[in-house]
Coordinates of C-alpha atoms and ligand atoms in Angstrom, one line a residue:
M255 CA 8.5 -11.1 1.1
M256 CA 4.9 -11.4 0.0
S257 CA 4.8 -14.8 -1.8
N258 CA 6.9 -14.1 -5.0
M259 CA 6.1 -10.4 -5.0
S260 CA 8.0 -7.8 -2.9
F261 CA 6.0 -5.9 -0.3
L262 CA 6.6 -2.7 -2.1
S263 CA 5.4 -4.1 -5.5
Y264 CA 2.3 -5.4 -3.6
M265 CA 1.6 -2.0 -2.1
I266 CA 2.0 -0.3 -5.5
R267 CA -0.2 -2.9 -7.2
Q268 CA -2.9 -2.5 -4.5
F269 CA -2.7 1.3 -5.0
D270 CA -2.9 1.0 -8.8
E271 CA -5.9 -1.2 -8.7
A272 CA -7.8 1.1 -6.2
A273 CA -6.7 4.2 -8.2
Q274 CA -8.1 2.6 -11.4
A275 CA -11.3 1.7 -9.7
I276 CA -12.0 5.3 -8.6
G277 CA -10.8 6.7 -11.9
L278 CA -7.9 8.7 -10.3
S279 CA -6.2 10.9 -12.9
H280 CA -2.8 9.9 -14.3
D281 CA -1.2 12.9 -12.7
L282 CA -2.4 12.1 -9.2
C283 CA -1.4 8.4 -9.6
D284 CA 2.1 9.5 -10.5
V285 CA 2.3 11.8 -7.4
L286 CA 0.9 9.2 -4.9
R287 CA 2.8 6.2 -6.2
K288 CA 6.2 7.7 -5.1
P289 CA 7.4 9.0 -1.7
E290 CA 7.9 12.7 -1.4
R291 CA 11.3 12.3 0.2
T292 CA 13.7 9.4 0.8
V293 CA 16.7 9.9 3.0
T294 CA 19.5 7.4 3.6
V295 CA 22.1 8.2 6.3
S296 CA 25.4 6.7 7.4
L297 CA 25.7 6.5 11.1
P298 CA 29.2 6.0 12.6
C299 CA 28.8 4.7 16.1
R300 CA 31.4 3.9 18.8
M301 CA 30.8 0.4 20.2
D302 CA 31.5 -0.4 23.9
N303 CA 34.7 -2.3 22.8
G304 CA 36.1 0.8 21.2
E305 CA 35.4 -0.3 17.6
L306 CA 33.7 2.2 15.2
R307 CA 30.9 0.7 13.2
V308 CA 29.0 2.5 10.5
F309 CA 25.3 1.7 10.4
T310 CA 22.7 2.6 7.7
G311 CA 19.5 4.4 8.6
Y312 CA 16.5 5.5 6.5
R313 CA 13.6 7.8 6.7
V314 CA 11.0 7.7 3.9
Q315 CA 8.3 10.4 3.8
H316 CA 5.5 9.3 1.5
N317 CA 2.9 12.0 1.6
S318 CA 2.1 15.1 3.7
A319 CA -0.9 16.6 2.0
R320 CA -3.2 15.8 4.9
G321 CA -0.7 16.7 7.7
P322 CA 2.8 16.1 9.0
Y323 CA 4.3 12.8 8.1
K324 CA 3.7 10.1 10.8
G325 CA 5.2 6.6 11.2
G326 CA 7.4 4.4 13.3
I327 CA 11.1 3.7 13.3
R328 CA 12.3 0.1 13.4
Y329 CA 15.6 -1.4 14.4
H330 CA 16.2 -4.7 12.7
P331 CA 19.0 -6.5 10.8
D332 CA 16.7 -7.0 7.8
V333 CA 15.5 -3.4 7.4
T334 CA 15.7 -2.3 3.7
L335 CA 14.9 0.9 1.9
E336 CA 12.3 -0.9 -0.1
E337 CA 10.5 -2.3 3.0
V338 CA 10.6 1.2 4.7
T339 CA 9.2 2.8 1.5
A340 CA 6.3 0.3 1.4
L341 CA 5.5 0.9 5.1
A342 CA 5.6 4.7 4.6
M343 CA 2.9 4.4 1.9
L344 CA 0.9 2.1 4.2
M345 CA 1.0 4.7 6.9
T346 CA -0.4 7.4 4.5
W347 CA -3.4 5.1 3.9
K348 CA -3.7 4.1 7.6
C349 CA -3.9 7.7 8.8
A350 CA -6.3 8.7 6.1
V351 CA -8.7 5.8 6.7
V352 CA -9.2 6.7 10.3
D353 CA -9.2 10.4 9.3
I354 CA -6.4 11.7 11.5
P355 CA -4.6 14.8 10.1
F356 CA -1.3 13.1 9.3
G357 CA 0.6 11.9 6.3
G358 CA 2.7 8.8 6.1
A359 CA 6.4 8.0 6.8
K360 CA 8.6 5.2 8.1
G361 CA 12.1 5.0 9.3
G362 CA 14.6 2.3 10.2
I363 CA 18.2 1.4 11.1
R364 CA 19.8 -1.8 9.9
C365 CA 21.2 -3.1 13.1
D366 CA 20.7 -6.0 15.6
P367 CA 19.4 -4.3 18.7
K368 CA 19.3 -7.6 20.6
G369 CA 23.1 -7.8 20.4
M370 CA 23.7 -4.2 21.5
S371 CA 24.0 -2.6 25.0
Q372 CA 21.7 0.2 26.1
A373 CA 24.7 2.6 25.8
E374 CA 25.3 1.6 22.2
L375 CA 21.6 1.9 21.4
E376 CA 21.5 5.4 22.9
R377 CA 24.6 6.5 20.9
L378 CA 23.1 5.1 17.7
T379 CA 19.7 6.6 18.3
R380 CA 21.2 10.1 19.1
R381 CA 23.4 9.9 16.0
Y382 CA 20.4 8.9 13.8
T383 CA 18.3 11.8 15.3
M384 CA 21.1 14.2 14.5
A385 CA 21.2 13.0 10.9
I386 CA 17.5 13.4 10.4
A387 CA 16.9 16.4 12.7
N388 CA 16.2 18.8 9.8
I389 CA 13.5 16.7 8.3
I390 CA 11.5 15.8 11.5
G391 CA 9.6 18.1 13.8
P392 CA 6.3 18.5 15.5
Y393 CA 4.7 20.0 12.4
L394 CA 6.9 18.2 9.9
D395 CA 7.4 14.5 10.7
I396 CA 6.6 12.7 13.9
P397 CA 8.3 9.3 14.5
A398 CA 7.0 6.6 16.9
P399 CA 8.1 3.2 18.1
D400 CA 8.0 0.2 15.8
I401 CA 9.8 -3.2 15.8
Y402 CA 12.5 -3.3 18.5
T403 CA 12.1 0.4 19.4
D404 CA 10.4 1.6 22.5
A405 CA 9.5 4.5 24.8
Q406 CA 13.1 4.9 25.9
I407 CA 14.3 5.3 22.3
M408 CA 11.6 7.9 21.7
A409 CA 12.8 9.7 24.9
W410 CA 16.4 9.9 23.4
I411 CA 15.1 11.1 20.1
M412 CA 13.0 13.8 21.8
D413 CA 15.9 14.9 24.0
T414 CA 18.5 15.0 21.1
Y415 CA 16.0 16.9 18.8
S416 CA 15.2 19.4 21.6
K417 CA 18.8 20.1 22.4
I418 CA 19.6 20.7 18.7
K419 CA 16.6 23.1 18.3
G420 CA 17.2 24.8 21.7
E421 CA 13.7 24.2 22.9
L422 CA 11.8 21.4 24.5
A423 CA 9.8 19.6 21.7
P424 CA 7.8 16.7 23.2
A425 CA 5.5 16.6 20.1
V426 CA 8.4 15.6 17.8
V427 CA 7.7 11.9 18.7
T428 CA 4.9 9.8 20.1
G429 CA 5.0 6.7 22.2
K430 CA 7.1 8.5 24.8
P431 CA 7.3 7.6 28.5
I432 CA 4.3 9.0 30.4
A433 CA 6.7 11.2 32.4
L434 CA 7.8 13.0 29.2
G435 CA 4.3 13.6 27.8
G436 CA 3.4 10.1 26.6
S437 CA -0.4 9.4 26.5
E438 CA -2.4 7.3 28.9
G439 CA -3.7 4.3 27.0
R440 CA -1.0 4.1 24.3
N441 CA 0.0 0.6 25.3
E442 CA -3.5 -0.7 25.1
A443 CA -4.5 1.3 22.1
T444 CA -3.9 -1.1 19.2
G445 CA -5.5 -4.0 21.1
M446 CA -8.4 -1.8 22.1
G447 CA -8.9 -0.8 18.4
V448 CA -8.9 -4.5 17.5
A449 CA -11.5 -5.3 20.2
I450 CA -13.7 -2.4 19.1
I451 CA -13.6 -3.5 15.4
T452 CA -14.4 -7.1 16.4
R453 CA -17.4 -5.9 18.3
E454 CA -18.5 -3.8 15.3
V455 CA -18.0 -6.8 13.0
S456 CA -20.2 -8.9 15.3
K457 CA -23.0 -6.3 15.0
Y458 CA -22.5 -6.1 11.2
L459 CA -22.8 -9.9 10.8
G460 CA -25.6 -10.1 13.3
K461 CA -23.6 -12.5 15.5
P462 CA -23.8 -12.0 19.3
L463 CA -20.5 -11.0 20.8
K464 CA -21.3 -12.7 24.0
G465 CA -20.1 -16.3 23.8
A466 CA -18.4 -15.7 20.3
K467 CA -15.4 -18.0 19.8
V468 CA -12.2 -16.1 19.2
V469 CA -8.8 -17.4 18.0
I470 CA -5.8 -15.2 18.3
Q471 CA -2.3 -15.8 16.8
G472 CA 0.4 -14.0 18.7
F473 CA 0.3 -13.2 22.4
G474 CA 2.5 -10.1 22.5
N475 CA 1.3 -6.5 23.2
V476 CA -1.5 -6.6 20.6
G477 CA -2.5 -10.2 20.9
Y478 CA -2.7 -10.3 24.6
M479 CA -4.5 -6.9 24.9
S480 CA -7.1 -7.9 22.3
A481 CA -7.6 -11.2 24.1
K482 CA -8.1 -9.6 27.5
L483 CA -10.5 -6.9 26.2
L484 CA -12.6 -9.3 24.1
Q485 CA -12.8 -11.7 27.1
D486 CA -14.0 -8.7 29.2
M487 CA -16.7 -8.0 26.4
G488 CA -18.0 -11.6 26.8
C489 CA -16.2 -13.5 24.0
R490 CA -14.7 -17.0 24.6
I491 CA -11.0 -17.0 23.7
I492 CA -10.6 -20.6 22.6
A493 CA -7.1 -20.5 21.2
V494 CA -3.9 -18.3 21.4
S495 CA -0.3 -18.8 20.3
D496 CA 3.2 -17.4 20.2
S497 CA 6.3 -18.3 18.2
K498 CA 6.7 -21.6 20.1
G499 CA 3.2 -22.9 19.4
G500 CA -0.4 -22.6 20.5
I501 CA -3.1 -23.8 22.9
Y502 CA -6.7 -24.7 22.4
S503 CA -9.6 -25.2 24.8
N504 CA -13.1 -26.4 23.8
E505 CA -14.6 -24.1 26.5
Q506 CA -12.3 -21.0 26.8
L507 CA -8.9 -20.0 28.1
H508 CA -8.4 -17.7 31.1
V509 CA -6.4 -14.9 29.5
E510 CA -4.7 -13.6 32.6
K511 CA -3.7 -17.1 33.7
V512 CA -2.3 -17.8 30.2
L513 CA -0.2 -14.6 30.6
E514 CA 1.1 -15.8 34.0
N515 CA 2.1 -19.1 32.4
K516 CA 3.9 -17.2 29.6
K517 CA 5.7 -15.1 32.1
M518 CA 6.8 -18.1 34.0
T519 CA 7.7 -20.5 31.2
G520 CA 8.5 -18.1 28.3
S521 CA 5.5 -19.4 26.2
V522 CA 1.8 -19.9 26.2
V523 CA 2.2 -23.7 25.5
N524 CA 1.7 -26.4 28.1
Y525 CA -1.1 -24.5 29.9
G526 CA -3.4 -26.4 32.3
K527 CA -5.7 -28.8 30.5
A528 CA -5.6 -26.9 27.2
K529 CA -4.4 -28.9 24.2
N530 CA -1.1 -27.9 22.6
I531 CA -1.5 -27.2 18.8
T532 CA 0.7 -25.8 16.1
N533 CA 0.3 -22.2 14.7
E534 CA -0.9 -23.8 11.4
E535 CA -3.6 -25.8 13.2
L536 CA -4.7 -22.7 15.1
L537 CA -5.4 -20.7 12.0
E538 CA -7.7 -23.5 10.7
L539 CA -9.9 -23.8 13.8
E540 CA -13.6 -23.4 13.6
C541 CA -14.4 -20.0 15.2
D542 CA -16.3 -16.8 14.8
F543 CA -13.4 -14.4 14.8
L544 CA -9.8 -15.1 13.8
I545 CA -7.3 -12.4 14.8
P546 CA -3.8 -12.8 13.4
A547 CA -1.7 -10.6 15.7
A548 CA 1.9 -11.9 15.1
I549 CA 3.7 -11.7 11.8
E550 CA 3.0 -11.2 8.1
N551 CA 2.1 -13.8 5.4
V552 CA 0.5 -16.5 7.7
I553 CA -2.6 -17.0 5.6
T554 CA -1.5 -17.9 2.1
A555 CA -3.0 -19.7 -1.0
K556 CA -2.0 -22.9 0.8
N557 CA -4.3 -22.6 3.8
A558 CA -6.8 -20.0 2.9
D559 CA -9.3 -22.6 1.7
N560 CA -9.2 -24.3 5.1
I561 CA -10.0 -21.1 7.1
K562 CA -13.3 -21.7 9.0
A563 CA -13.7 -18.3 10.8
S564 CA -16.7 -16.1 9.9
A565 CA -14.4 -13.0 9.9
I566 CA -10.7 -12.2 10.1
I567 CA -9.6 -9.0 11.9
E568 CA -6.0 -8.2 10.8
A569 CA -4.2 -6.9 13.9
A570 CA -0.8 -7.7 12.4
N571 CA 0.5 -5.9 9.4
G572 CA 0.1 -7.9 6.2
P573 CA -0.9 -11.4 7.6
I574 CA -2.8 -12.4 4.4
T575 CA -1.1 -12.7 1.0
P576 CA -2.9 -11.2 -2.1
E577 CA -3.7 -14.7 -3.4
A578 CA -5.2 -15.8 0.0
D579 CA -7.2 -12.5 0.1
R580 CA -9.0 -13.4 -3.2
I581 CA -9.8 -16.9 -1.9
L582 CA -11.2 -15.6 1.4
F583 CA -13.3 -13.0 -0.5
E584 CA -14.8 -15.7 -2.7
K585 CA -15.5 -17.8 0.3
G586 CA -17.5 -14.9 1.8
I587 CA -15.2 -14.4 4.8
L588 CA -15.2 -10.8 5.9
V589 CA -11.6 -9.6 6.3
V590 CA -11.1 -6.3 8.1
P591 CA -7.7 -5.0 6.7
D592 CA -4.7 -4.0 8.7
I593 CA -4.9 -0.3 7.8
L594 CA -8.2 -0.2 9.6
A595 CA -8.1 -2.9 12.2
S596 CA -4.6 -2.0 13.6
A597 CA -5.1 1.8 13.4
G598 CA -5.8 2.2 17.2
G599 CA -2.1 2.7 17.9
V600 CA -1.6 5.6 15.5
T601 CA -4.9 7.1 16.5
V602 CA -3.8 7.3 20.1
S603 CA -0.4 8.6 18.9
Y604 CA -2.4 11.4 17.3
F605 CA -4.1 12.1 20.7
E606 CA -0.6 12.2 22.3
W607 CA 0.6 14.8 19.8
V608 CA -2.6 16.9 20.4
Q609 CA -2.0 16.7 24.2
N610 CA 1.6 17.8 23.8
L611 CA 0.8 20.7 21.5
T612 CA -2.0 22.0 23.7
R613 CA -0.1 21.2 26.9
T614 CA -3.1 19.2 28.2
K615 CA -3.3 15.7 29.8
W616 CA -6.3 13.4 29.0
S617 CA -7.5 10.7 31.3
V618 CA -7.4 7.1 30.1
E619 CA -11.3 7.2 29.9
E620 CA -11.1 10.3 27.6
V621 CA -8.5 8.6 25.4
M622 CA -10.5 5.4 25.0
A623 CA -13.8 7.3 24.4
N624 CA -12.2 9.3 21.6
L625 CA -10.5 6.2 20.2
E626 CA -13.8 4.3 20.1
R627 CA -15.5 7.2 18.2
K628 CA -12.8 7.3 15.6
M629 CA -12.7 3.5 15.1
I630 CA -16.5 3.1 14.8
K631 CA -16.7 6.0 12.3
A632 CA -13.9 4.5 10.1
F633 CA -15.4 1.0 10.2
D634 CA -18.9 2.3 9.2
E635 CA -17.4 4.3 6.3
V636 CA -15.4 1.4 5.0
L637 CA -18.2 -1.2 5.3
R638 CA -20.7 1.1 3.7
S639 CA -18.3 1.7 0.8
A640 CA -17.6 -2.1 0.5
K641 CA -21.3 -2.8 0.2
E642 CA -22.0 0.1 -2.2
Y643 CA -19.3 -1.0 -4.7
E644 CA -19.5 -4.7 -4.0
V645 CA -15.8 -4.9 -3.2
S646 CA -13.8 -6.4 -0.3
A647 CA -13.4 -4.4 2.9
R648 CA -9.7 -4.2 2.0
Q649 CA -10.4 -2.6 -1.4
A650 CA -13.0 -0.3 0.2
A651 CA -10.5 0.8 3.0
I652 CA -7.8 1.7 0.6
T653 CA -10.2 3.4 -1.7
V654 CA -11.6 5.6 1.1
A655 CA -8.0 6.4 2.1
I656 CA -6.8 7.2 -1.4
K657 CA -9.8 9.5 -2.1
R658 CA -9.0 11.5 1.0
V659 CA -5.4 11.9 0.2
A660 CA -6.0 12.6 -3.5
E661 CA -8.5 15.3 -2.6
A662 CA -5.9 17.0 -0.4
V663 CA -3.2 16.8 -3.0
K664 CA -5.5 18.2 -5.6
A665 CA -6.6 21.1 -3.4
L666 CA -3.0 22.0 -2.6
G667 CA -2.3 22.3 -6.3
N668 CA 1.1 22.0 -8.0
W669 CA 3.5 24.8 -7.2
P670 CA 5.9 26.2 -8.4
Ligands
NAD253 P1 5.0 -8.3 20.0 O1 6.4 -8.5 19.6 O2 4.7 -7.7 21.3 O3 4.3 -9.7 19.8 C1 4.4 -10.5 18.7 C2 3.8 -11.9 19.1 O4 3.9 -12.7 17.9 C3 4.6 -12.6 20.2 O5 3.7 -13.4 21.0 C4 5.5 -13.6 19.4 O6 5.8 -14.8 20.1 C5 4.5 -14.0 18.3 N1 5.1 -14.6 17.1 C6 6.3 -14.2 16.6 N2 6.6 -15.0 15.5 C7 5.6 -15.9 15.4 C8 5.3 -16.9 14.5 N3 6.1 -17.3 13.6 N4 4.1 -17.6 14.7 C9 3.2 -17.3 15.7 N5 3.5 -16.3 16.6 C10 4.6 -15.6 16.4 O7 4.4 -7.4 18.8 P2 3.1 -6.5 18.8 O8 3.4 -5.1 19.1 O9 2.0 -7.3 19.6 O10 2.7 -6.5 17.2 C11 2.1 -7.7 16.6 C12 1.7 -7.3 15.2 O11 0.8 -6.2 15.2 C13 2.8 -6.9 14.3 O12 2.5 -7.4 13.0 C14 2.8 -5.4 14.3 O13 3.4 -4.8 13.2 C15 1.3 -5.1 14.4 N6 1.0 -3.8 14.9 C16 1.4 -3.5 16.2 C17 1.0 -2.2 16.7 C18 1.4 -1.8 18.1 O14 0.9 -0.8 18.5 N7 2.1 -2.6 18.9 C19 0.3 -1.3 15.9 C20 0.0 -1.7 14.6 C21 0.3 -3.0 14.1

């Protein structure tokens, strides 16, 4: 939930405000406010103990005017159709803001993958793929991993889809194992995108990156990778955290050693001479760049006024509530929104799809150079627009995205 507003209501409100600001026609608003297709499937699955359980799965396809639908599939007990619908819309804007030729979609199965065996997960995944096989495809809708889904699950989807269609179709999913056509650099991609954006923010604000104090919430794939890459660029990572708490050092933390500690103890806390702090304290530390890379709604109306960072780079999806966003804008804190800051992952997914369709394999250097080019261009476009219209980077990003999608919808026309 986004404070007292649902995530979907928030996404629609954000869309309505941006659409009004750019004077989008009533007709286009009506088209873009709703998903093009919503599919709910019942998935009978035989469990290891012989019991038959019926799970519910979803695939929501928001818009395909700019290209095939693109978006992850999550396995989680709290997955709802409303959440998947909101995330599908977010994917349309995310792909448009970095200007990759995809539309937006999202999928999910209501299940508790932590309590399921690999064999059960495989049966459920193959059943789900069968159920949606006619609405996905390399030129139609390309799923990817999301919460609690991974490269193995993508391999099962690709295999099931390929068997149904009678031909090998690696481009039907991204985030696959490298052995099956996955791209080099996919694991690092989101963190790399965050690091590139942070570097561009430092140039924009005229603050040197070398020695800049960085605070990161979350030390998973994105948080760790952002920390490591920013340390390599000369930043001082002064605090990091995970769900068990955080650590702070006046000087800087050694990112690789923090990772070793996390691997050994299960958490980043209790590391060397660093001070243990709470996640709440971490967010309010004095720093140059604050990077929320964990969960949603961590900066709210309650703590927004206490944020002392010069800029916030949203690596996580939705870490700032709408009320907090307004407070931060009034305080003059630059917020780079999730649809731009965390777009590195979907951008490299696009590169994976291109490699699959052209039967080529790019080196990690090629992937990273292309990612850098895309991220810098998107950042410049968004910040230029924010300056021109005197709006927040979030409003500018969504506006840039909506304009691109609306232009495509308009050019396609309405038929029949
Ligand atoms: P992850 O599961 O690898 O890591 C999440 C981290 O957050 C872990 O360190 C976990 O301990 C920590 N965490 C969980 N609950 C917390 C809490 N209450 N307080 C503080 N820390 C907490 O996930 P990830 O792939 O790194 O994704 C992180 C965020 O980035 C998510 O919001 C995700 O949607 C977003 N994102 C990820 C990608 C990607 O490519 N992985 C792409 C776009 C956006």
